[in-house]
């Protein structure tokens, strides 16, 4: 039975399950006036596939897209005009962050974190979410912070950087080591 | 699709099998992640898929009609049976290893001594995971060639076959004086102008080649099933 492997490949298995789950995306979002057209849903699946490929990941089924839609559909910053576009970016960000956080953050935690930051700290800005809050989360994971989601914590990188800036500032102002001026 | 399996599975059966495998792989991804994530790195997913297929194939190969079992039984159940089988094989290998070492041939053949002494560590059997890495094999190369080696299998299946055969060969070699074995190895090295200790040479093979022709069939029979 050395021919069994020929029946199965990751790409075949992933696409089959995603096709089965994709059409249920609108069930909850309709309550908030947000819907995806069939064309939007197909495009989202393509974005999902591209994002998975770009991040070197595999997902059986499209559970993540559904969970993102469900989490963000009640956002006060999203309207029908930008709904699909926002979901595309969130899907890309999500898979990128799964790698950046070294799979140490669960799907549920990451989606909840993205929603909370998007809604409160970032004022609906995906640019801020990506470049600031999520970057901070990735740093916390890389530097082994006890609480990955503590955004107030300075990372070792920032501590070193602040120390260098402080030292440079003291040099510029002429402060000596003893605290006096030259 | 592989030609041999296409004879036994209809396109509908193949599609149903692939769909069931989809669900099985999804369950394993979640189990692998501790239920925390539905996606994993491609390399990890590929490894999981290979692990599932390895366990299923190992079990199917013990059945009288593997294609029929694949058509009629749930692949998840086949896989669980495969995991039970691989755990049993792991225990068998653990029991074989001390016997192999206790019966080892007293020789200066480097490949033989390295294989018997270092290739099959207890660490491998301790960490071997038939669920998530059924296809795993010992890290180092197994250099010493057997008289009859089965390269159609890999991983723990190969290790089991190898240790079983090596024990059989050790017991075969025990029938012959140590000096005779050393003389055969030395002569073989001289013939090929190499240090015999560095040869990748099977010892029973030399013994059989050095025996009178009429005795060889009986000697060969001792080494095969």
mmCIF file of C-alpha atoms in Angstrom:
data_model
loop_
_atom_site.group_PDB
_atom_site.id
_atom_site.type_symbol
_atom_site.label_atom_id
_atom_site.label_comp_id
_atom_site.label_asym_id
_atom_site.label_seq_id
_atom_site.Cartn_x
_atom_site.Cartn_y
_atom_site.Cartn_z
ATOM 1 C CA UNK A 1 0.000 0.000 0.000
ATOM 2 C CA UNK A 2 2.807 2.389 -0.823
ATOM 3 C CA UNK A 3 0.479 4.172 -3.244
ATOM 4 C CA UNK A 4 -1.751 5.689 -0.560
ATOM 5 C CA UNK A 5 0.164 8.985 -0.486
ATOM 6 C CA UNK A 6 -0.694 9.600 -4.119
ATOM 7 C CA UNK A 7 -4.355 10.077 -3.176
ATOM 8 C CA UNK A 8 -3.721 12.894 -0.760
ATOM 9 C CA UNK A 9 -1.983 16.220 -1.013
ATOM 10 C CA UNK A 10 -2.261 19.210 1.257
ATOM 11 C CA UNK A 11 -3.540 21.529 -1.465
ATOM 12 C CA UNK A 12 -6.346 19.151 -2.474
ATOM 13 C CA UNK A 13 -7.487 18.624 1.097
ATOM 14 C CA UNK A 14 -7.425 22.353 1.991
ATOM 15 C CA UNK A 15 -9.463 23.588 -0.991
ATOM 16 C CA UNK A 16 -12.190 20.960 -0.583
ATOM 17 C CA UNK A 17 -12.969 21.928 3.002
ATOM 18 C CA UNK A 18 -12.848 25.701 2.329
ATOM 19 C CA UNK A 19 -15.385 25.379 -0.480
ATOM 20 C CA UNK A 20 -17.765 23.664 1.920
ATOM 21 C CA UNK A 21 -17.557 26.342 4.631
ATOM 22 C CA UNK A 22 -17.286 29.636 2.714
ATOM 23 C CA UNK A 23 -20.970 30.328 2.087
ATOM 24 C CA UNK A 24 -21.871 30.660 5.782
ATOM 25 C CA UNK A 25 -20.007 33.979 6.230
ATOM 26 C CA UNK A 26 -23.075 36.253 5.995
ATOM 27 C CA UNK A 27 -25.168 34.587 8.664
ATOM 28 C CA UNK A 28 -24.212 36.839 11.526
ATOM 29 C CA UNK A 29 -22.949 39.940 9.713
ATOM 30 C CA UNK A 30 -26.355 40.584 8.170
ATOM 31 C CA UNK A 31 -27.573 41.649 11.632
ATOM 32 C CA UNK A 32 -25.198 44.627 11.427
ATOM 33 C CA UNK A 33 -25.987 45.541 7.850
ATOM 34 C CA UNK A 34 -22.863 43.928 6.472
ATOM 35 C CA UNK A 35 -22.982 41.345 3.736
ATOM 36 C CA UNK A 36 -20.607 39.765 1.294
ATOM 37 C CA UNK A 37 -21.600 38.980 -2.270
ATOM 38 C CA UNK A 38 -20.702 35.599 -3.731
ATOM 39 C CA UNK A 39 -17.938 37.360 -5.655
ATOM 40 C CA UNK A 40 -16.642 38.883 -2.384
ATOM 41 C CA UNK A 41 -16.650 35.439 -0.774
ATOM 42 C CA UNK A 42 -14.685 33.880 -3.641
ATOM 43 C CA UNK A 43 -12.193 36.775 -3.594
ATOM 44 C CA UNK A 44 -11.776 36.330 0.175
ATOM 45 C CA UNK A 45 -11.000 32.669 -0.321
ATOM 46 C CA UNK A 46 -8.359 33.612 -2.878
ATOM 47 C CA UNK A 47 -6.882 36.134 -0.461
ATOM 48 C CA UNK A 48 -6.905 33.444 2.222
ATOM 49 C CA UNK A 49 -5.056 31.022 -0.059
ATOM 50 C CA UNK A 50 -2.526 33.689 -1.074
ATOM 51 C CA UNK A 51 -2.018 34.736 2.548
ATOM 52 C CA UNK A 52 -1.512 31.117 3.610
ATOM 53 C CA UNK A 53 0.990 30.548 0.794
ATOM 54 C CA UNK A 54 2.819 33.791 1.560
ATOM 55 C CA UNK A 55 3.103 32.833 5.212
ATOM 56 C CA UNK A 56 3.969 29.196 4.528
ATOM 57 C CA UNK A 57 0.937 27.897 6.400
ATOM 58 C CA UNK A 58 -1.838 25.399 5.808
ATOM 59 C CA UNK A 59 -5.391 25.539 7.046
ATOM 60 C CA UNK A 60 -8.023 22.895 6.549
ATOM 61 C CA UNK A 61 -11.307 24.698 6.047
ATOM 62 C CA UNK A 62 -11.969 28.444 6.161
ATOM 63 C CA UNK A 63 -12.745 28.725 9.871
ATOM 64 C CA UNK A 64 -10.445 31.716 10.312
ATOM 65 C CA UNK A 65 -12.206 33.892 7.736
ATOM 66 C CA UNK A 66 -15.539 33.135 9.366
ATOM 67 C CA UNK A 67 -14.210 33.903 12.818
ATOM 68 C CA UNK A 68 -12.732 37.199 11.668
ATOM 69 C CA UNK A 69 -15.990 38.191 10.023
ATOM 70 C CA UNK A 70 -17.917 37.235 13.129
ATOM 71 C CA UNK A 71 -15.569 39.169 15.423
ATOM 72 C CA UNK A 72 -15.434 42.357 13.359
ATOM 73 C CA UNK A 73 -18.945 42.568 11.963
ATOM 74 C CA UNK A 74 -20.164 44.590 14.971
ATOM 75 C CA UNK A 75 -17.323 47.110 14.737
ATOM 76 C CA UNK A 76 -18.396 50.722 14.774
ATOM 77 C CA UNK A 77 -15.590 51.531 12.324
ATOM 78 C CA UNK A 78 -16.690 49.218 9.528
ATOM 79 C CA UNK A 79 -19.442 49.911 7.059
ATOM 80 C CA UNK A 80 -20.711 48.060 4.043
ATOM 81 C CA UNK A 81 -18.528 50.088 1.687
ATOM 82 C CA UNK A 82 -15.271 48.882 3.243
ATOM 83 C CA UNK A 83 -16.385 45.565 4.729
ATOM 84 C CA UNK A 84 -14.872 43.239 2.138
ATOM 85 C CA UNK A 85 -11.679 45.265 1.813
ATOM 86 C CA UNK A 86 -11.234 45.279 5.605
ATOM 87 C CA UNK A 87 -11.709 41.532 5.813
ATOM 88 C CA UNK A 88 -9.083 41.007 3.115
ATOM 89 C CA UNK A 89 -6.526 42.959 5.121
ATOM 90 C CA UNK A 90 -7.491 41.262 8.381
ATOM 91 C CA UNK A 91 -7.046 37.830 6.814
ATOM 92 C CA UNK A 92 -3.559 38.754 5.582
ATOM 93 C CA UNK A 93 -2.629 40.275 8.940
ATOM 94 C CA UNK A 94 -3.907 37.268 10.848
ATOM 95 C CA UNK A 95 -1.785 34.651 9.090
ATOM 96 C CA UNK A 96 1.241 36.910 9.087
ATOM 97 C CA UNK A 97 0.853 37.352 12.833
ATOM 98 C CA UNK A 98 0.496 33.626 13.490
ATOM 99 C CA UNK A 99 4.069 33.304 12.185
ATOM 100 C CA UNK A 100 5.308 36.499 13.848
ATOM 101 C CA UNK A 101 4.019 35.212 17.192
ATOM 102 C CA UNK A 102 5.615 31.794 16.511
ATOM 103 C CA UNK A 103 2.249 30.044 16.988
ATOM 104 C CA UNK A 104 2.380 30.906 20.680
ATOM 105 C CA UNK A 105 -0.862 32.880 20.524
ATOM 106 C CA UNK A 106 -4.069 30.965 19.896
ATOM 107 C CA UNK A 107 -6.427 31.893 17.057
ATOM 108 C CA UNK A 108 -9.077 33.070 19.504
ATOM 109 C CA UNK A 109 -6.646 35.206 21.484
ATOM 110 C CA UNK A 110 -5.199 36.796 18.355
ATOM 111 C CA UNK A 111 -8.584 37.612 16.855
ATOM 112 C CA UNK A 112 -9.807 39.051 20.171
ATOM 113 C CA UNK A 113 -6.645 41.141 20.469
ATOM 114 C CA UNK A 114 -6.940 42.415 16.894
ATOM 115 C CA UNK A 115 -10.584 43.356 17.446
ATOM 116 C CA UNK A 116 -9.946 45.115 20.736
ATOM 117 C CA UNK A 117 -7.023 47.128 19.388
ATOM 118 C CA UNK A 118 -8.789 47.956 16.125
ATOM 119 C CA UNK A 119 -11.856 49.117 17.983
ATOM 120 C CA UNK A 120 -10.254 51.101 20.825
ATOM 121 C CA UNK A 121 -6.560 51.937 20.492
ATOM 122 C CA UNK A 122 -6.412 52.212 16.700
ATOM 123 C CA UNK A 123 -9.714 53.975 16.049
ATOM 124 C CA UNK A 124 -10.482 51.693 13.130
ATOM 125 C CA UNK A 125 -7.082 52.150 11.478
ATOM 126 C CA UNK A 126 -5.657 48.949 10.035
ATOM 127 C CA UNK A 127 -2.378 50.755 9.472
ATOM 128 C CA UNK A 128 -2.012 51.462 13.190
ATOM 129 C CA UNK A 129 -3.160 47.964 14.054
ATOM 130 C CA UNK A 130 -0.519 46.434 11.801
ATOM 131 C CA UNK A 131 2.356 48.819 12.397
ATOM 132 C CA UNK A 132 1.924 49.475 16.090
ATOM 133 C CA UNK A 133 -0.200 47.116 18.201
ATOM 134 C CA UNK A 134 0.532 43.903 16.310
ATOM 135 C CA UNK A 135 4.188 44.803 15.968
ATOM 136 C CA UNK A 136 4.277 45.274 19.726
ATOM 137 C CA UNK A 137 2.603 41.904 20.261
ATOM 138 C CA UNK A 138 5.205 40.217 18.047
ATOM 139 C CA UNK A 139 8.010 41.915 19.974
ATOM 140 C CA UNK A 140 6.545 40.772 23.285
ATOM 141 C CA UNK A 141 6.522 37.192 22.029
ATOM 142 C CA UNK A 142 10.038 37.355 20.589
ATOM 143 C CA UNK A 143 11.478 38.831 23.766
ATOM 144 C CA UNK A 144 9.671 36.375 25.998
ATOM 145 C CA UNK A 145 7.371 38.761 27.815
ATOM 146 C CA UNK A 146 5.343 37.171 30.592
ATOM 147 C CA UNK A 147 2.174 38.787 29.254
ATOM 148 C CA UNK A 148 2.233 38.975 25.454
ATOM 149 C CA UNK A 149 -0.751 41.328 25.419
ATOM 150 C CA UNK A 150 0.713 43.909 27.757
ATOM 151 C CA UNK A 151 1.296 46.764 25.319
ATOM 152 C CA UNK A 152 2.549 49.095 28.016
ATOM 153 C CA UNK A 153 5.581 46.954 28.688
ATOM 154 C CA UNK A 154 8.858 48.136 27.179
ATOM 155 C CA UNK A 155 10.685 45.427 25.334
ATOM 156 C CA UNK A 156 14.413 44.837 25.871
ATOM 157 C CA UNK A 157 14.972 46.410 22.468
ATOM 158 C CA UNK A 158 13.134 49.533 23.555
ATOM 159 C CA UNK A 159 14.942 49.587 26.898
ATOM 160 C CA UNK A 160 18.297 49.457 25.125
ATOM 161 C CA UNK A 161 17.173 52.064 22.629
ATOM 162 C CA UNK A 162 15.905 54.406 25.331
ATOM 163 C CA UNK A 163 19.109 53.931 27.285
ATOM 164 C CA UNK A 164 21.155 54.831 24.198
ATOM 165 C CA UNK A 165 19.003 57.873 23.532
ATOM 166 C CA UNK A 166 19.290 58.957 27.134
ATOM 167 C CA UNK A 167 23.036 58.546 27.045
ATOM 168 C CA UNK A 168 23.277 60.476 23.788
ATOM 169 C CA UNK A 169 21.102 63.188 25.239
ATOM 170 C CA UNK A 170 23.305 63.489 28.307
ATOM 171 C CA UNK A 171 26.418 63.678 26.138
ATOM 172 C CA UNK A 172 24.885 66.429 24.040
ATOM 173 C CA UNK A 173 23.926 68.435 27.089
ATOM 174 C CA UNK A 174 27.411 68.057 28.621
ATOM 175 C CA UNK A 175 26.388 66.110 31.717
ATOM 176 C CA UNK A 176 29.241 64.199 33.311
ATOM 177 C CA UNK A 177 28.960 60.775 34.917
ATOM 178 C CA UNK A 178 28.872 62.420 38.320
ATOM 179 C CA UNK A 179 25.900 64.533 37.236
ATOM 180 C CA UNK A 180 27.730 67.807 36.922
ATOM 181 C CA UNK A 181 28.394 69.812 33.766
ATOM 182 C CA UNK A 182 31.661 69.978 31.904
ATOM 183 C CA UNK B 1 -3.881 8.817 -9.143
ATOM 184 C CA UNK B 2 -1.605 5.833 -8.684
ATOM 185 C CA UNK B 3 -2.526 3.126 -11.184
ATOM 186 C CA UNK B 4 -2.753 0.258 -8.686
ATOM 187 C CA UNK B 5 -5.233 2.023 -6.396
ATOM 188 C CA UNK B 6 -7.320 3.304 -9.289
ATOM 189 C CA UNK B 7 -8.192 -0.313 -10.039
ATOM 190 C CA UNK B 8 -9.912 -0.626 -6.656
ATOM 191 C CA UNK B 9 -11.435 2.809 -6.001
ATOM 192 C CA UNK B 10 -14.069 4.542 -8.044
ATOM 193 C CA UNK B 11 -13.787 8.329 -8.477
ATOM 194 C CA UNK B 12 -16.633 8.706 -5.993
ATOM 195 C CA UNK B 13 -14.876 6.493 -3.459
ATOM 196 C CA UNK B 14 -11.665 8.468 -3.924
ATOM 197 C CA UNK B 15 -13.512 11.754 -3.385
ATOM 198 C CA UNK B 16 -15.210 10.386 -0.257
ATOM 199 C CA UNK B 17 -11.861 9.159 1.057
ATOM 200 C CA UNK B 18 -10.241 12.535 0.448
ATOM 201 C CA UNK B 19 -13.104 14.312 2.209
ATOM 202 C CA UNK B 20 -12.805 12.033 5.214
ATOM 203 C CA UNK B 21 -9.044 12.581 5.259
ATOM 204 C CA UNK B 22 -9.748 16.332 5.258
ATOM 205 C CA UNK B 23 -11.721 15.989 8.471
ATOM 206 C CA UNK B 24 -9.107 13.696 9.982
ATOM 207 C CA UNK B 25 -6.276 16.099 9.207
ATOM 208 C CA UNK B 26 -8.293 19.033 10.569
ATOM 209 C CA UNK B 27 -8.827 17.112 13.837
ATOM 210 C CA UNK B 28 -5.131 16.317 14.047
ATOM 211 C CA UNK B 29 -4.123 19.926 13.381
ATOM 212 C CA UNK B 30 -6.303 21.027 16.291
ATOM 213 C CA UNK B 31 -5.019 18.203 18.470
ATOM 214 C CA UNK B 32 -1.427 19.069 17.512
ATOM 215 C CA UNK B 33 -2.061 22.705 18.449
ATOM 216 C CA UNK B 34 -3.868 21.822 21.654
ATOM 217 C CA UNK B 35 -7.070 23.199 20.126
ATOM 218 C CA UNK B 36 -5.516 26.645 19.833
ATOM 219 C CA UNK B 37 -5.206 27.119 16.085
ATOM 220 C CA UNK B 38 -6.809 25.871 12.884
ATOM 221 C CA UNK B 39 -3.731 26.675 10.791
ATOM 222 C CA UNK B 40 -0.166 25.472 11.086
ATOM 223 C CA UNK B 41 3.042 25.860 9.123
ATOM 224 C CA UNK B 42 3.070 23.907 5.889
ATOM 225 C CA UNK B 43 5.979 21.738 6.983
ATOM 226 C CA UNK B 44 4.123 20.737 10.151
ATOM 227 C CA UNK B 45 0.941 19.966 8.216
ATOM 228 C CA UNK B 46 2.869 17.871 5.695
ATOM 229 C CA UNK B 47 4.477 15.963 8.543
ATOM 230 C CA UNK B 48 1.074 15.342 10.144
ATOM 231 C CA UNK B 49 -0.328 14.065 6.855
ATOM 232 C CA UNK B 50 2.667 11.751 6.403
ATOM 233 C CA UNK B 51 2.198 10.497 9.955
ATOM 234 C CA UNK B 52 -1.451 9.649 9.318
ATOM 235 C CA UNK B 53 -0.624 7.895 6.041
ATOM 236 C CA UNK B 54 2.257 5.970 7.632
ATOM 237 C CA UNK B 55 0.025 4.587 10.398
ATOM 238 C CA UNK B 56 -2.773 3.717 7.967
ATOM 239 C CA UNK B 57 -0.370 1.985 5.559
ATOM 240 C CA UNK B 58 1.322 0.062 8.381
ATOM 241 C CA UNK B 59 -2.017 -1.351 9.495
ATOM 242 C CA UNK B 60 -3.359 -2.017 5.981
ATOM 243 C CA UNK B 61 -0.249 -4.037 5.144
ATOM 244 C CA UNK B 62 -1.151 -6.510 7.919
ATOM 245 C CA UNK B 63 -4.561 -7.204 6.388
ATOM 246 C CA UNK B 64 -5.256 -9.870 3.765
ATOM 247 C CA UNK B 65 -7.060 -7.416 1.449
ATOM 248 C CA UNK B 66 -5.844 -3.839 1.971
ATOM 249 C CA UNK B 67 -7.790 -2.195 -0.875
ATOM 250 C CA UNK B 68 -11.032 -3.767 0.358
ATOM 251 C CA UNK B 69 -10.371 -2.490 3.878
ATOM 252 C CA UNK B 70 -9.720 0.986 2.479
ATOM 253 C CA UNK B 71 -13.083 0.906 0.703
ATOM 254 C CA UNK B 72 -15.165 -0.478 3.542
ATOM 255 C CA UNK B 73 -13.620 0.823 6.741
ATOM 256 C CA UNK B 74 -13.308 4.368 8.057
ATOM 257 C CA UNK B 75 -9.802 5.706 7.474
ATOM 258 C CA UNK B 76 -9.837 7.250 10.944
ATOM 259 C CA UNK B 77 -10.389 3.823 12.465
ATOM 260 C CA UNK B 78 -7.658 2.346 10.252
ATOM 261 C CA UNK B 79 -5.337 5.058 11.484
ATOM 262 C CA UNK B 80 -6.123 4.387 15.160
ATOM 263 C CA UNK B 81 -5.433 0.683 14.600
ATOM 264 C CA UNK B 82 -2.201 1.704 12.933
ATOM 265 C CA UNK B 83 -1.174 3.749 15.964
ATOM 266 C CA UNK B 84 -1.842 0.768 18.258
ATOM 267 C CA UNK B 85 0.226 -1.419 15.924
ATOM 268 C CA UNK B 86 3.138 1.028 15.822
ATOM 269 C CA UNK B 87 3.160 1.269 19.620
ATOM 270 C CA UNK B 88 3.388 -2.500 19.778
ATOM 271 C CA UNK B 89 6.231 -2.490 17.256
ATOM 272 C CA UNK B 90 8.044 0.135 19.321
ATOM 273 C CA UNK B 91 7.797 -2.119 22.387
ATOM 274 C CA UNK B 92 9.078 -5.030 20.305
ATOM 275 C CA UNK B 93 12.083 -2.996 19.173
ATOM 276 C CA UNK B 94 12.798 -2.009 22.766
ATOM 277 C CA UNK B 95 12.807 -5.702 23.706
ATOM 278 C CA UNK B 96 14.930 -6.687 20.694
ATOM 279 C CA UNK B 97 17.716 -4.177 21.219
ATOM 280 C CA UNK B 98 19.224 -5.651 24.429
ATOM 281 C CA UNK B 99 19.042 -9.120 22.852
ATOM 282 C CA UNK B 100 20.908 -7.859 19.790
ATOM 283 C CA UNK B 101 23.575 -6.293 21.974
ATOM 284 C CA UNK B 102 23.861 -9.380 24.175
ATOM 285 C CA UNK B 103 24.463 -11.608 21.146
ATOM 286 C CA UNK B 104 26.690 -9.184 19.229
ATOM 287 C CA UNK B 105 29.502 -10.583 17.138
ATOM 288 C CA UNK B 106 32.934 -9.921 18.617
ATOM 289 C CA UNK B 107 34.507 -8.091 15.710
ATOM 290 C CA UNK B 108 36.456 -4.968 14.900
ATOM 291 C CA UNK B 109 34.143 -4.115 12.024
ATOM 292 C CA UNK B 110 33.441 -0.402 12.660
ATOM 293 C CA UNK B 111 30.092 -0.235 10.842
ATOM 294 C CA UNK B 112 28.799 -3.258 12.758
ATOM 295 C CA UNK B 113 29.885 -1.976 16.164
ATOM 296 C CA UNK B 114 28.523 1.508 15.490
ATOM 297 C CA UNK B 115 25.183 0.120 14.343
ATOM 298 C CA UNK B 116 24.790 -2.246 17.278
ATOM 299 C CA UNK B 117 26.150 0.118 19.891
ATOM 300 C CA UNK B 118 24.903 3.567 18.887
ATOM 301 C CA UNK B 119 22.328 3.650 16.099
ATOM 302 C CA UNK B 120 19.333 2.523 18.097
ATOM 303 C CA UNK B 121 19.273 4.596 21.234
ATOM 304 C CA UNK B 122 16.658 4.304 23.975
ATOM 305 C CA UNK B 123 16.066 8.019 23.452
ATOM 306 C CA UNK B 124 14.549 7.377 20.025
ATOM 307 C CA UNK B 125 12.073 4.822 21.351
ATOM 308 C CA UNK B 126 11.193 7.045 24.301
ATOM 309 C CA UNK B 127 10.284 10.058 22.153
ATOM 310 C CA UNK B 128 8.831 8.158 19.204
ATOM 311 C CA UNK B 129 5.284 9.445 18.678
ATOM 312 C CA UNK B 130 3.077 7.260 16.473
ATOM 313 C CA UNK B 131 0.343 9.905 16.483
ATOM 314 C CA UNK B 132 2.138 13.029 15.315
ATOM 315 C CA UNK B 133 5.365 11.608 13.859
ATOM 316 C CA UNK B 134 4.709 7.988 13.001
ATOM 317 C CA UNK B 135 7.125 8.207 10.084
ATOM 318 C CA UNK B 136 10.095 9.232 12.252
ATOM 319 C CA UNK B 137 13.313 7.227 12.020
ATOM 320 C CA UNK B 138 16.537 7.167 14.075
ATOM 321 C CA UNK B 139 18.660 10.178 13.287
ATOM 322 C CA UNK B 140 21.933 8.490 12.422
ATOM 323 C CA UNK B 141 22.727 6.345 9.360
ATOM 324 C CA UNK B 142 22.416 2.571 9.746
ATOM 325 C CA UNK B 143 25.580 1.568 7.951
ATOM 326 C CA UNK B 144 25.937 -2.145 8.591
ATOM 327 C CA UNK B 145 24.315 -4.044 5.703
ATOM 328 C CA UNK B 146 22.114 -7.013 6.463
ATOM 329 C CA UNK B 147 22.149 -10.284 4.570
ATOM 330 C CA UNK B 148 18.539 -9.649 3.540
ATOM 331 C CA UNK B 149 17.447 -6.038 3.965
ATOM 332 C CA UNK B 150 13.900 -4.846 3.349
ATOM 333 C CA UNK B 151 14.039 -1.324 1.969
ATOM 334 C CA UNK B 152 10.374 -1.222 1.044
ATOM 335 C CA UNK B 153 9.581 0.069 4.533
ATOM 336 C CA UNK B 154 10.889 3.014 6.526
ATOM 337 C CA UNK B 155 10.833 4.352 10.059
ATOM 338 C CA UNK B 156 9.873 2.079 12.936
ATOM 339 C CA UNK B 157 8.799 -0.660 10.509
ATOM 340 C CA UNK B 158 12.329 -0.721 9.074
ATOM 341 C CA UNK B 159 13.891 -0.634 12.549
ATOM 342 C CA UNK B 160 11.779 -3.604 13.643
ATOM 343 C CA UNK B 161 12.702 -5.579 10.544
ATOM 344 C CA UNK B 162 16.345 -4.620 10.902
ATOM 345 C CA UNK B 163 16.671 -5.599 14.568
ATOM 346 C CA UNK B 164 14.792 -8.862 13.996
ATOM 347 C CA UNK B 165 17.123 -9.798 11.151
ATOM 348 C CA UNK B 166 20.237 -8.616 12.977
ATOM 349 C CA UNK B 167 19.370 -10.814 15.976
ATOM 350 C CA UNK B 168 18.893 -13.731 13.604
ATOM 351 C CA UNK B 169 22.296 -13.018 12.014
ATOM 352 C CA UNK B 170 24.005 -12.649 15.401
ATOM 353 C CA UNK B 171 22.669 -16.052 16.448
ATOM 354 C CA UNK B 172 23.863 -17.455 13.103
ATOM 355 C CA UNK B 173 27.361 -16.042 13.575
ATOM 356 C CA UNK B 174 27.516 -17.482 17.098
ATOM 357 C CA UNK B 175 27.738 -20.951 15.522
ATOM 358 C CA UNK B 176 31.158 -20.083 14.074
ATOM 359 C CA UNK B 177 34.456 -19.445 15.877
ATOM 360 C CA UNK B 178 35.425 -15.797 16.320
ATOM 361 C CA UNK B 179 38.811 -16.426 14.695
ATOM 362 C CA UNK B 180 37.212 -17.859 11.595
ATOM 363 C CA UNK B 181 35.053 -14.756 11.188
ATOM 364 C CA UNK B 182 38.079 -12.514 11.655
ATOM 365 C CA UNK B 183 40.067 -14.498 9.103
ATOM 366 C CA UNK B 184 37.259 -14.195 6.550
ATOM 367 C CA UNK B 185 37.035 -10.424 7.102
ATOM 368 C CA UNK B 186 40.811 -10.015 6.907
ATOM 369 C CA UNK B 187 41.031 -12.028 3.674
ATOM 370 C CA UNK B 188 38.196 -10.018 2.168
ATOM 371 C CA UNK B 189 39.971 -6.796 3.057
ATOM 372 C CA UNK B 190 43.232 -7.979 1.558
ATOM 373 C CA UNK B 191 41.440 -9.082 -1.613
ATOM 374 C CA UNK B 192 39.962 -5.624 -2.063
ATOM 375 C CA UNK B 193 43.020 -3.807 -0.710
ATOM 376 C CA UNK B 194 41.213 -2.047 2.114
ATOM 377 C CA UNK B 195 41.364 -2.155 5.891
ATOM 378 C CA UNK B 196 38.725 -4.764 6.713
ATOM 379 C CA UNK B 197 37.631 -2.808 9.774
ATOM 380 C CA UNK B 198 36.294 -0.061 7.511
ATOM 381 C CA UNK B 199 34.356 -2.360 5.195
ATOM 382 C CA UNK B 200 30.602 -2.152 4.823
ATOM 383 C CA UNK B 201 30.380 -5.910 4.638
ATOM 384 C CA UNK B 202 27.782 -8.309 5.950
ATOM 385 C CA UNK B 203 29.461 -11.013 8.080
ATOM 386 C CA UNK B 204 27.051 -13.951 7.390
ATOM 387 C CA UNK B 205 27.454 -13.293 3.671
ATOM 388 C CA UNK B 206 31.194 -13.904 3.975
ATOM 389 C CA UNK B 207 30.613 -17.025 6.063
ATOM 390 C CA UNK B 208 28.245 -18.461 3.442
ATOM 391 C CA UNK B 209 30.579 -17.547 0.569
ATOM 392 C CA UNK B 210 33.419 -19.315 2.419
ATOM 393 C CA UNK B 211 31.398 -22.459 3.040
ATOM 394 C CA UNK B 212 31.356 -25.521 0.739
ATOM 395 C CA UNK B 213 28.764 -25.083 -1.989
ATOM 396 C CA UNK B 214 26.587 -27.952 -0.815
ATOM 397 C CA UNK B 215 26.241 -26.364 2.629
ATOM 398 C CA UNK B 216 25.201 -22.922 1.436
ATOM 399 C CA UNK B 217 21.439 -23.502 0.946
ATOM 400 C CA UNK B 218 21.076 -24.749 4.499
ATOM 401 C CA UNK B 219 23.091 -21.831 5.820
ATOM 402 C CA UNK B 220 21.007 -19.340 3.822
ATOM 403 C CA UNK B 221 17.845 -20.911 5.164
ATOM 404 C CA UNK B 222 18.962 -20.118 8.690
ATOM 405 C CA UNK B 223 19.012 -16.414 7.809
ATOM 406 C CA UNK B 224 15.672 -16.103 6.084
ATOM 407 C CA UNK B 225 12.075 -16.712 7.105
#
